[in-house]
Amino acid sequence: MSWRSRWWWAAALVASAAEAGYLLSMRNFSVFFGGFHYPAMCPGWDAYMEASLPLSVLHTWTPLVWYGGLPAVVVAFLARVISTRLRRPRIGRVVSRVLAALLLIAFSTAPLALAVDIGVDRSCLGVWGGPEGVVLFVQGGIAPMLAALCMLAAVRTPRHRVRRLITSRPFRRGTVILAALGLLALLPAADLRNGPIGPLDHCPTGDGTRVLTGERAFLCQSRQGGAFAGVSDRDLLAYGQAACRAYTGRLEDAYAIAPICPPAATRVQASIDADEAEFQAEETRNQKVCDSSRHRPRITPVRVTLDRTFTDYGVLESFEYAGDTAEGPWEDGLLDKAQKNGLVAAGPGHVIILSHSDYDICLTLETYRRRPPLELKGWDHVVEVGYDSSTGHIELMDPISGLTDVPNLAFRGKGHYRIRVHYRSPDWKAWTPQHLLVMVYPGEGRPVAEYRVPHRQVSG
């Protein structure tokens, strides 16, 4: 073995041993870097993702590539030494080259893929997680790659044999054929230049009940949030069409390509239709519950209003603004007062009624000219409060959405009223609506009356 070969073997052993020592020195090692974004088409990243599973199997079940490839370098070195002493140097060269190729396959994928992406589009660096992500993906492969290259240099064929090979006729013919094939392979690279990117000012919009189709819909959908900002319309469409050809029927994969992929569009539309049918069935069921449980007044009311509604945060409120009312009645601490009895509270220019935010409400509003009889049976909670209307408007609404379909409850205009609120919990397991019955009648005084209701078994 020549001194040149020995120096190359020493370099290979040092590189792999250094990586092995580094790996053994790490215990609880973790890295975090910024979230990925996809500014462009990055073939290197795509290829690396495709190869990640077989590479993980290779790293898991091949001990020769463990510890930075140190076992492979040691085995190759021993094979070279033993074969040389046995005067069978070719065996050592073959073993060394095979193990060097194994190390290159195991550790060079990420660096080569990164080099391809940077050559195609520098913005692909963001796909790799920026500089921190590059370090994470690449650092573990540098030392094994160097070790493999040193191994190949250590068993390099002497120059006179290389010269004889180069001047042979089969080699020259093979070189011409490979050059021609290389030119053909490089022709698509000219198509990687960026083409035009159309404006997104006139993107189509839908109502959420059908899948938008067409190339413009696909481009607008794909570029939402700044994604694919550096990719031309032509390349992005080609990317989507390739994804369509590879589509396997999974719903999670269908949304991105549905506008230009009929099978994916059919899958997404079927999901939308199923959700809509489920929603309509729930709406019908809840309306039947409300219709079948209408309250029967014991005395004749002035007006009865029935509504099925919902709230964003479980709050129905009424605000009045007058000269003696604070400009911001929501800052009067009335929510805390309502939470003490769990149902209702009233203050100057402000009424608040609590419910559960996750369930529909079967809401019944009744106004009376005189105090209605007290009803406790069938209810879980009954609380009555006094309220002074300064403007003659008591209109309950969801303060977040502002939605209101109920009339003014202050039917006598300004003055003193009593507001009695009845609450019945939903069936928590069957997901049925909850019930609110609100009775309003003229009455003096502001004391809060919280009534004890008969025990009622509530599923929960």
GROMACS .gro file of C-alpha atoms in nm:
model
  460
    1MET     CA    1   0.000   0.000   0.000
    2SER     CA    2   0.149   0.334  -0.106
    3TRP     CA    3   0.197   0.631   0.126
    4ARG     CA    4  -0.060   0.827  -0.076
    5SER     CA    5  -0.319   0.556  -0.012
    6ARG     CA    6  -0.233   0.546   0.358
    7TRP     CA    7  -0.283   0.921   0.394
    8TRP     CA    8  -0.625   0.897   0.228
    9TRP     CA    9  -0.723   0.611   0.457
   10ALA     CA   10  -0.612   0.813   0.759
   11ALA     CA   11  -0.826   1.107   0.645
   12ALA     CA   12  -1.128   0.880   0.600
   13LEU     CA   13  -1.085   0.729   0.945
   14VAL     CA   14  -1.041   1.069   1.109
   15ALA     CA   15  -1.352   1.216   0.939
   16SER     CA   16  -1.577   0.924   1.030
   17ALA     CA   17  -1.433   0.898   1.383
   18ALA     CA   18  -1.495   1.270   1.441
   19GLU     CA   19  -1.860   1.235   1.336
   20ALA     CA   20  -1.898   0.924   1.554
   21GLY     CA   21  -1.753   1.106   1.852
   22TYR     CA   22  -1.986   1.398   1.795
   23LEU     CA   23  -2.290   1.171   1.780
   24LEU     CA   24  -2.186   0.987   2.095
   25SER     CA   25  -2.140   1.317   2.279
   26MET     CA   26  -2.501   1.420   2.214
   27ARG     CA   27  -2.766   1.311   2.459
   28ASN     CA   28  -3.078   1.520   2.477
   29PHE     CA   29  -3.041   1.696   2.145
   30SER     CA   30  -3.320   1.901   1.993
   31VAL     CA   31  -3.344   2.168   1.726
   32PHE     CA   32  -3.618   2.413   1.641
   33PHE     CA   33  -3.632   2.640   1.344
   34GLY     CA   34  -3.890   2.854   1.175
   35GLY     CA   35  -4.192   2.703   1.004
   36PHE     CA   36  -4.163   2.593   0.644
   37HIS     CA   37  -4.302   2.803   0.364
   38TYR     CA   38  -4.324   2.706   0.002
   39PRO     CA   39  -4.222   2.998  -0.220
   40ALA     CA   40  -4.132   2.794  -0.526
   41MET     CA   41  -4.117   2.452  -0.688
   42CYS     CA   42  -3.818   2.280  -0.533
   43PRO     CA   43  -3.736   1.946  -0.699
   44GLY     CA   44  -3.451   1.872  -0.459
   45TRP     CA   45  -3.679   1.895  -0.156
   46ASP     CA   46  -3.943   1.682  -0.327
   47ALA     CA   47  -3.682   1.417  -0.413
   48TYR     CA   48  -3.544   1.423  -0.059
   49MET     CA   49  -3.894   1.375   0.085
   50GLU     CA   50  -3.953   1.081  -0.150
   51ALA     CA   51  -3.623   0.924  -0.042
   52SER     CA   52  -3.664   0.991   0.329
   53LEU     CA   53  -3.848   0.666   0.404
   54PRO     CA   54  -3.604   0.426   0.232
   55LEU     CA   55  -3.312   0.624   0.376
   56SER     CA   56  -3.456   0.593   0.727
   57VAL     CA   57  -3.483   0.216   0.675
   58LEU     CA   58  -3.124   0.208   0.553
   59HIS     CA   59  -2.999   0.403   0.856
   60THR     CA   60  -3.201   0.188   1.095
   61TRP     CA   61  -3.116  -0.160   0.969
   62THR     CA   62  -2.763  -0.119   0.830
   63PRO     CA   63  -2.505  -0.111   1.113
   64LEU     CA   64  -2.227  -0.022   0.868
   65VAL     CA   65  -2.366   0.334   0.836
   66TRP     CA   66  -2.415   0.388   1.210
   67TYR     CA   67  -2.197   0.637   1.397
   68GLY     CA   68  -2.124   0.850   1.093
   69GLY     CA   69  -2.022   0.551   0.879
   70LEU     CA   70  -1.724   0.460   1.098
   71PRO     CA   71  -1.797   0.082   1.081
   72ALA     CA   72  -1.800   0.095   0.699
   73VAL     CA   73  -1.468   0.281   0.687
   74VAL     CA   74  -1.304   0.037   0.930
   75VAL     CA   75  -1.433  -0.269   0.740
   76ALA     CA   76  -1.318  -0.124   0.408
   77PHE     CA   77  -0.972  -0.041   0.549
   78LEU     CA   78  -0.929  -0.391   0.695
   79ALA     CA   79  -1.044  -0.549   0.367
   80ARG     CA   80  -0.792  -0.337   0.178
   81VAL     CA   81  -0.505  -0.429   0.412
   82ILE     CA   82  -0.585  -0.800   0.423
   83SER     CA   83  -0.641  -0.830   0.045
   84THR     CA   84  -0.313  -0.650  -0.022
   85ARG     CA   85  -0.118  -0.888   0.204
   86LEU     CA   86  -0.290  -1.184   0.035
   87ARG     CA   87  -0.189  -1.035  -0.301
   88ARG     CA   88  -0.553  -0.996  -0.400
   89PRO     CA   89  -0.574  -0.613  -0.408
   90ARG     CA   90  -0.874  -0.612  -0.639
   91ILE     CA   91  -1.096  -0.760  -0.364
   92GLY     CA   92  -1.000  -0.478  -0.129
   93ARG     CA   93  -1.069  -0.214  -0.396
   94VAL     CA   94  -1.410  -0.361  -0.476
   95VAL     CA   95  -1.513  -0.383  -0.109
   96SER     CA   96  -1.393  -0.028  -0.045
   97ARG     CA   97  -1.578   0.113  -0.344
   98VAL     CA   98  -1.899  -0.067  -0.255
   99LEU     CA   99  -1.889   0.060   0.104
  100ALA     CA  100  -1.799   0.410  -0.015
  101ALA     CA  101  -2.101   0.403  -0.249
  102LEU     CA  102  -2.315   0.287   0.045
  103LEU     CA  103  -2.202   0.586   0.251
  104LEU     CA  104  -2.267   0.826  -0.036
  105ILE     CA  105  -2.616   0.688  -0.082
  106ALA     CA  106  -2.687   0.710   0.290
  107PHE     CA  107  -2.547   1.058   0.355
  108SER     CA  108  -2.523   1.260   0.033
  109THR     CA  109  -2.894   1.283  -0.054
  110ALA     CA  110  -2.969   1.592   0.155
  111PRO     CA  111  -2.661   1.796   0.048
  112LEU     CA  112  -2.713   1.713  -0.320
  113ALA     CA  113  -3.087   1.790  -0.302
  114LEU     CA  114  -3.012   2.121  -0.132
  115ALA     CA  115  -2.757   2.208  -0.401
  116VAL     CA  116  -3.014   2.136  -0.674
  117ASP     CA  117  -3.277   2.356  -0.509
  118ILE     CA  118  -3.039   2.647  -0.461
  119GLY     CA  119  -2.937   2.614  -0.825
  120VAL     CA  120  -3.301   2.621  -0.942
  121ASP     CA  121  -3.431   2.893  -0.711
  122ARG     CA  122  -3.261   3.047  -0.408
  123SER     CA  123  -3.599   3.100  -0.242
  124CYS     CA  124  -3.611   2.721  -0.200
  125LEU     CA  125  -3.392   2.777   0.104
  126GLY     CA  126  -3.713   2.856   0.291
  127VAL     CA  127  -3.848   2.508   0.217
  128TRP     CA  128  -3.551   2.364   0.405
  129GLY     CA  129  -3.630   2.582   0.708
  130GLY     CA  130  -3.375   2.856   0.640
  131PRO     CA  131  -3.015   2.842   0.764
  132GLU     CA  132  -3.113   2.655   1.082
  133GLY     CA  133  -3.298   2.391   0.884
  134VAL     CA  134  -3.006   2.349   0.642
  135VAL     CA  135  -2.774   2.283   0.935
  136LEU     CA  136  -3.016   2.025   1.073
  137PHE     CA  137  -3.054   1.837   0.744
  138VAL     CA  138  -2.698   1.861   0.612
  139GLN     CA  139  -2.455   1.861   0.904
  140GLY     CA  140  -2.482   1.488   0.972
  141GLY     CA  141  -2.384   1.397   0.615
  142ILE     CA  142  -2.075   1.610   0.555
  143ALA     CA  143  -1.820   1.399   0.747
  144PRO     CA  144  -1.942   1.060   0.611
  145MET     CA  145  -1.939   1.206   0.257
  146LEU     CA  146  -1.580   1.323   0.301
  147ALA     CA  147  -1.486   0.982   0.442
  148ALA     CA  148  -1.640   0.807   0.141
  149LEU     CA  149  -1.456   1.034  -0.104
  150CYS     CA  150  -1.129   0.971   0.080
  151MET     CA  151  -1.192   0.596   0.055
  152LEU     CA  152  -1.242   0.626  -0.321
  153ALA     CA  153  -0.922   0.829  -0.350
  154ALA     CA  154  -0.733   0.571  -0.144
  155VAL     CA  155  -0.822   0.288  -0.383
  156ARG     CA  156  -0.794   0.495  -0.700
  157THR     CA  157  -0.672   0.307  -1.007
  158PRO     CA  158  -0.309   0.390  -1.109
  159ARG     CA  159  -0.272   0.652  -1.385
  160HIS     CA  160  -0.129   0.422  -1.650
  161ARG     CA  161  -0.435   0.198  -1.621
  162VAL     CA  162  -0.665   0.496  -1.640
  163ARG     CA  163  -0.484   0.621  -1.954
  164ARG     CA  164  -0.515   0.278  -2.114
  165LEU     CA  165  -0.889   0.273  -2.034
  166ILE     CA  166  -0.949   0.622  -2.174
  167THR     CA  167  -0.777   0.546  -2.504
  168SER     CA  168  -0.972   0.225  -2.561
  169ARG     CA  169  -1.235   0.220  -2.835
  170PRO     CA  170  -1.528   0.097  -2.615
  171PHE     CA  171  -1.466   0.381  -2.371
  172ARG     CA  172  -1.470   0.643  -2.648
  173ARG     CA  173  -1.795   0.506  -2.791
  174GLY     CA  174  -1.954   0.494  -2.450
  175THR     CA  175  -1.848   0.852  -2.382
  176VAL     CA  176  -2.018   0.974  -2.699
  177ILE     CA  177  -2.340   0.790  -2.611
  178LEU     CA  178  -2.340   0.923  -2.253
  179ALA     CA  179  -2.278   1.278  -2.376
  180ALA     CA  180  -2.575   1.256  -2.610
  181LEU     CA  181  -2.796   1.119  -2.334
  182GLY     CA  182  -2.675   1.392  -2.101
  183LEU     CA  183  -2.773   1.664  -2.348
  184LEU     CA  184  -3.118   1.514  -2.382
  185ALA     CA  185  -3.152   1.498  -2.004
  186LEU     CA  186  -3.049   1.861  -1.966
  187LEU     CA  187  -3.299   1.992  -2.220
  188PRO     CA  188  -3.584   2.009  -1.963
  189ALA     CA  189  -3.361   2.224  -1.740
  190ALA     CA  190  -3.408   2.511  -1.982
  191ASP     CA  191  -3.775   2.498  -1.895
  192LEU     CA  192  -3.702   2.586  -1.530
  193ARG     CA  193  -3.680   2.958  -1.598
  194ASN     CA  194  -3.962   3.158  -1.448
  195GLY     CA  195  -4.253   3.240  -1.672
  196PRO     CA  196  -4.525   3.505  -1.627
  197ILE     CA  197  -4.726   3.524  -1.305
  198GLY     CA  198  -5.079   3.652  -1.360
  199PRO     CA  199  -5.250   3.901  -1.124
  200LEU     CA  200  -5.482   3.769  -0.855
  201ASP     CA  201  -5.711   4.071  -0.844
  202HIS     CA  202  -6.006   3.888  -1.000
  203CYS     CA  203  -6.006   3.557  -0.818
  204PRO     CA  204  -6.335   3.366  -0.832
  205THR     CA  205  -6.531   3.331  -0.510
  206GLY     CA  206  -6.783   3.068  -0.411
  207ASP     CA  207  -7.056   3.020  -0.153
  208GLY     CA  208  -6.891   2.718   0.008
  209THR     CA  209  -7.146   2.469  -0.126
  210ARG     CA  210  -6.965   2.376  -0.447
  211VAL     CA  211  -6.608   2.328  -0.562
  212LEU     CA  212  -6.468   2.607  -0.777
  213THR     CA  213  -6.302   2.470  -1.090
  214GLY     CA  214  -6.071   2.605  -1.354
  215GLU     CA  215  -5.708   2.708  -1.380
  216ARG     CA  216  -5.769   3.057  -1.236
  217ALA     CA  217  -5.938   2.907  -0.929
  218PHE     CA  218  -5.643   2.670  -0.880
  219LEU     CA  219  -5.386   2.950  -0.910
  220CYS     CA  220  -5.574   3.177  -0.670
  221GLN     CA  221  -5.621   2.897  -0.417
  222SER     CA  222  -5.258   2.787  -0.438
  223ARG     CA  223  -5.120   3.140  -0.392
  224GLN     CA  224  -5.326   3.221  -0.083
  225GLY     CA  225  -5.108   3.344   0.200
  226GLY     CA  226  -4.815   3.417  -0.030
  227ALA     CA  227  -4.738   3.054  -0.116
  228PHE     CA  228  -4.567   2.978  -0.450
  229ALA     CA  229  -4.490   3.347  -0.491
  230GLY     CA  230  -4.191   3.283  -0.716
  231VAL     CA  231  -4.349   3.013  -0.933
  232SER     CA  232  -4.490   3.100  -1.274
  233ASP     CA  233  -4.848   3.016  -1.363
  234ARG     CA  234  -4.727   2.759  -1.614
  235ASP     CA  235  -4.504   2.577  -1.365
  236LEU     CA  236  -4.765   2.588  -1.090
  237LEU     CA  237  -5.026   2.439  -1.322
  238ALA     CA  238  -4.779   2.169  -1.426
  239TYR     CA  239  -4.718   2.094  -1.060
  240GLY     CA  240  -5.093   2.065  -0.997
  241GLN     CA  241  -5.148   1.842  -1.300
  242ALA     CA  242  -4.868   1.611  -1.186
  243ALA     CA  243  -5.028   1.595  -0.842
  244CYS     CA  244  -5.360   1.512  -1.007
  245ARG     CA  245  -5.205   1.222  -1.197
  246ALA     CA  246  -5.062   1.091  -0.868
  247TYR     CA  247  -5.388   1.145  -0.674
  248THR     CA  248  -5.489   0.833  -0.479
  249GLY     CA  249  -5.834   0.934  -0.351
  250ARG     CA  250  -5.748   1.075  -0.007
  251LEU     CA  251  -5.968   1.367   0.095
  252GLU     CA  252  -5.676   1.546   0.263
  253ASP     CA  253  -5.490   1.555  -0.069
  254ALA     CA  254  -5.791   1.658  -0.276
  255TYR     CA  255  -5.851   2.016  -0.160
  256ALA     CA  256  -5.531   2.162  -0.308
  257ILE     CA  257  -5.583   2.023  -0.658
  258ALA     CA  258  -5.963   2.003  -0.681
  259PRO     CA  259  -6.003   2.302  -0.920
  260ILE     CA  260  -5.802   2.130  -1.198
  261CYS     CA  261  -5.845   1.763  -1.103
  262PRO     CA  262  -6.192   1.613  -1.165
  263PRO     CA  263  -6.141   1.307  -0.938
  264ALA     CA  264  -6.029   1.531  -0.652
  265ALA     CA  265  -6.314   1.776  -0.719
  266THR     CA  266  -6.565   1.491  -0.704
  267ARG     CA  267  -6.418   1.376  -0.372
  268VAL     CA  268  -6.429   1.726  -0.221
  269GLN     CA  269  -6.781   1.794  -0.348
  270ALA     CA  270  -6.900   1.467  -0.196
  271SER     CA  271  -6.755   1.576   0.139
  272ILE     CA  272  -6.921   1.918   0.111
  273ASP     CA  273  -7.256   1.760   0.025
  274ALA     CA  274  -7.228   1.518   0.318
  275ASP     CA  275  -7.151   1.803   0.561
  276GLU     CA  276  -7.439   2.008   0.424
  277ALA     CA  277  -7.679   1.716   0.454
  278GLU     CA  278  -7.567   1.656   0.812
  279PHE     CA  279  -7.612   2.026   0.893
  280GLN     CA  280  -7.962   2.035   0.743
  281ALA     CA  281  -8.058   1.721   0.931
  282GLU     CA  282  -7.942   1.878   1.257
  283GLU     CA  283  -8.131   2.198   1.177
  284THR     CA  284  -8.451   2.003   1.111
  285ARG     CA  285  -8.412   1.798   1.425
  286ASN     CA  286  -8.350   2.103   1.644
  287GLN     CA  287  -8.647   2.286   1.494
  288LYS     CA  288  -8.870   1.989   1.570
  289VAL     CA  289  -8.750   1.995   1.931
  290CYS     CA  290  -8.837   2.364   1.959
  291ASP     CA  291  -9.177   2.318   1.791
  292SER     CA  292  -9.270   2.024   2.013
  293SER     CA  293  -9.188   2.201   2.340
  294ARG     CA  294  -9.373   2.531   2.304
  295HIS     CA  295  -9.480   2.699   2.624
  296ARG     CA  296  -9.852   2.727   2.701
  297PRO     CA  297  -9.919   3.056   2.886
  298ARG     CA  298 -10.152   3.037   3.185
  299ILE     CA  299 -10.287   3.386   3.122
  300THR     CA  300 -10.324   3.570   2.795
  301PRO     CA  301 -10.000   3.746   2.697
  302VAL     CA  302  -9.975   4.068   2.499
  303ARG     CA  303  -9.740   3.908   2.254
  304VAL     CA  304  -9.555   3.579   2.210
  305THR     CA  305  -9.240   3.547   1.999
  306LEU     CA  306  -9.080   3.214   1.914
  307ASP     CA  307  -8.728   3.188   1.775
  308ARG     CA  308  -8.452   2.930   1.742
  309THR     CA  309  -8.123   3.111   1.779
  310PHE     CA  310  -7.764   3.072   1.895
  311THR     CA  311  -7.492   3.280   2.057
  312ASP     CA  312  -7.119   3.302   2.004
  313TYR     CA  313  -7.033   3.323   2.373
  314GLY     CA  314  -7.354   3.221   2.551
  315VAL     CA  315  -7.478   3.577   2.607
  316LEU     CA  316  -7.798   3.760   2.505
  317GLU     CA  317  -7.799   4.130   2.586
  318SER     CA  318  -8.003   4.445   2.549
  319PHE     CA  319  -7.850   4.794   2.557
  320GLU     CA  320  -8.016   5.130   2.602
  321TYR     CA  321  -7.841   5.465   2.563
  322ALA     CA  322  -7.982   5.766   2.743
  323GLY     CA  323  -7.851   6.077   2.918
  324ASP     CA  324  -7.817   5.901   3.253
  325THR     CA  325  -7.666   5.582   3.107
  326ALA     CA  326  -7.293   5.518   3.081
  327GLU     CA  327  -7.149   5.532   2.731
  328GLY     CA  328  -7.010   5.182   2.769
  329PRO     CA  329  -7.269   4.969   2.956
  330TRP     CA  330  -7.068   4.654   2.885
  331GLU     CA  331  -6.811   4.783   3.136
  332ASP     CA  332  -7.059   4.799   3.424
  333GLY     CA  333  -6.967   4.457   3.569
  334LEU     CA  334  -7.310   4.314   3.490
  335LEU     CA  335  -7.162   3.991   3.355
  336ASP     CA  336  -7.017   3.914   3.698
  337LYS     CA  337  -7.357   3.973   3.856
  338ALA     CA  338  -7.526   3.740   3.608
  339GLN     CA  339  -7.266   3.470   3.671
  340LYS     CA  340  -7.346   3.478   4.043
  341ASN     CA  341  -7.696   3.341   3.985
  342GLY     CA  342  -7.593   3.179   3.656
  343LEU     CA  343  -7.876   3.321   3.446
  344VAL     CA  344  -7.971   3.692   3.435
  345ALA     CA  345  -7.881   4.037   3.565
  346ALA     CA  346  -7.999   4.390   3.491
  347GLY     CA  347  -7.859   4.738   3.546
  348PRO     CA  348  -7.904   5.090   3.412
  349GLY     CA  349  -7.959   5.054   3.038
  350HIS     CA  350  -7.832   4.696   3.030
  351VAL     CA  351  -7.983   4.345   3.053
  352ILE     CA  352  -7.782   4.024   3.017
  353ILE     CA  353  -7.906   3.663   2.994
  354LEU     CA  354  -7.667   3.366   3.002
  355SER     CA  355  -7.690   3.031   2.821
  356HIS     CA  356  -7.459   2.763   2.681
  357SER     CA  357  -7.264   2.877   2.374
  358ASP     CA  358  -7.238   2.533   2.210
  359TYR     CA  359  -7.611   2.459   2.179
  360ASP     CA  360  -7.900   2.614   1.991
  361ILE     CA  361  -8.160   2.800   2.197
  362CYS     CA  362  -8.534   2.749   2.174
  363LEU     CA  363  -8.621   3.104   2.271
  364THR     CA  364  -8.971   3.208   2.381
  365LEU     CA  365  -9.045   3.573   2.462
  366GLU     CA  366  -9.376   3.667   2.628
  367THR     CA  367  -9.498   4.010   2.736
  368TYR     CA  368  -9.785   4.057   2.987
  369ARG     CA  369  -9.991   4.350   3.115
  370ARG     CA  370  -9.983   4.203   3.467
  371ARG     CA  371  -9.772   3.960   3.664
  372PRO     CA  372  -9.803   3.606   3.520
  373PRO     CA  373  -9.830   3.303   3.750
  374LEU     CA  374  -9.500   3.161   3.867
  375GLU     CA  375  -9.401   2.844   3.680
  376LEU     CA  376  -9.121   2.624   3.812
  377LYS     CA  377  -9.209   2.272   3.705
  378GLY     CA  378  -9.005   2.150   3.409
  379TRP     CA  379  -8.736   2.416   3.443
  380ASP     CA  380  -8.385   2.391   3.582
  381HIS     CA  381  -8.339   2.754   3.684
  382VAL     CA  382  -8.573   3.051   3.726
  383VAL     CA  383  -8.455   3.404   3.815
  384GLU     CA  384  -8.646   3.734   3.806
  385VAL     CA  385  -8.493   4.083   3.805
  386GLY     CA  386  -8.621   4.438   3.790
  387TYR     CA  387  -8.532   4.678   3.510
  388ASP     CA  388  -8.588   5.049   3.445
  389SER     CA  389  -8.618   5.125   3.074
  390SER     CA  390  -8.499   5.479   3.002
  391THR     CA  391  -8.573   5.478   2.629
  392GLY     CA  392  -8.843   5.213   2.594
  393HIS     CA  393  -8.630   4.959   2.410
  394ILE     CA  394  -8.556   4.608   2.537
  395GLU     CA  395  -8.428   4.416   2.236
  396LEU     CA  396  -8.225   4.105   2.309
  397MET     CA  397  -7.940   4.017   2.070
  398ASP     CA  398  -7.606   3.842   2.045
  399PRO     CA  399  -7.354   4.121   2.120
  400ILE     CA  400  -7.086   3.959   1.902
  401SER     CA  401  -7.277   3.893   1.580
  402GLY     CA  402  -7.538   4.163   1.639
  403LEU     CA  403  -7.805   3.926   1.508
  404THR     CA  404  -8.155   3.988   1.638
  405ASP     CA  405  -8.492   3.865   1.514
  406VAL     CA  406  -8.695   3.950   1.824
  407PRO     CA  407  -8.925   4.249   1.884
  408ASN     CA  408  -8.903   4.520   2.147
  409LEU     CA  409  -9.011   4.377   2.483
  410ALA     CA  410  -9.076   4.719   2.642
  411PHE     CA  411  -9.431   4.726   2.500
  412ARG     CA  412  -9.536   5.016   2.728
  413GLY     CA  413  -9.238   5.232   2.645
  414LYS     CA  414  -9.031   5.390   2.920
  415GLY     CA  415  -9.086   5.267   3.270
  416HIS     CA  416  -9.033   4.991   3.522
  417TYR     CA  417  -9.044   4.624   3.421
  418ARG     CA  418  -8.986   4.285   3.577
  419ILE     CA  419  -8.802   4.026   3.366
  420ARG     CA  420  -8.846   3.660   3.462
  421VAL     CA  421  -8.612   3.412   3.288
  422HIS     CA  422  -8.664   3.033   3.280
  423TYR     CA  423  -8.387   2.800   3.167
  424ARG     CA  424  -8.389   2.431   3.076
  425SER     CA  425  -8.062   2.252   2.993
  426PRO     CA  426  -8.012   2.060   2.669
  427ASP     CA  427  -7.974   1.685   2.651
  428TRP     CA  428  -7.595   1.687   2.655
  429LYS     CA  429  -7.557   1.346   2.491
  430ALA     CA  430  -7.825   1.385   2.224
  431TRP     CA  431  -7.705   1.740   2.149
  432THR     CA  432  -8.059   1.883   2.158
  433PRO     CA  433  -8.125   2.257   2.202
  434GLN     CA  434  -8.154   2.435   2.534
  435HIS     CA  435  -8.466   2.637   2.624
  436LEU     CA  436  -8.512   2.994   2.741
  437LEU     CA  437  -8.849   3.141   2.836
  438VAL     CA  438  -8.843   3.516   2.904
  439MET     CA  439  -9.151   3.681   3.058
  440VAL     CA  440  -9.167   4.062   3.073
  441TYR     CA  441  -9.438   4.258   3.256
  442PRO     CA  442  -9.472   4.604   3.419
  443GLY     CA  443  -9.354   4.606   3.778
  444GLU     CA  444  -9.178   4.817   4.038
  445GLY     CA  445  -8.861   4.734   4.225
  446ARG     CA  446  -8.520   4.595   4.136
  447PRO     CA  447  -8.466   4.306   4.380
  448VAL     CA  448  -8.339   3.980   4.232
  449ALA     CA  449  -8.564   3.680   4.298
  450GLU     CA  450  -8.404   3.341   4.247
  451TYR     CA  451  -8.659   3.061   4.279
  452ARG     CA  452  -8.595   2.710   4.398
  453VAL     CA  453  -8.713   2.470   4.127
  454PRO     CA  454  -8.823   2.108   4.184
  455HIS     CA  455  -8.548   1.854   4.138
  456ARG     CA  456  -8.522   1.749   3.775
  457GLN     CA  457  -8.295   1.473   3.652
  458VAL     CA  458  -8.067   1.624   3.388
  459SER     CA  459  -7.847   1.401   3.178
  460GLY     CA  460  -7.489   1.519   3.170
   0.00000   0.00000   0.00000
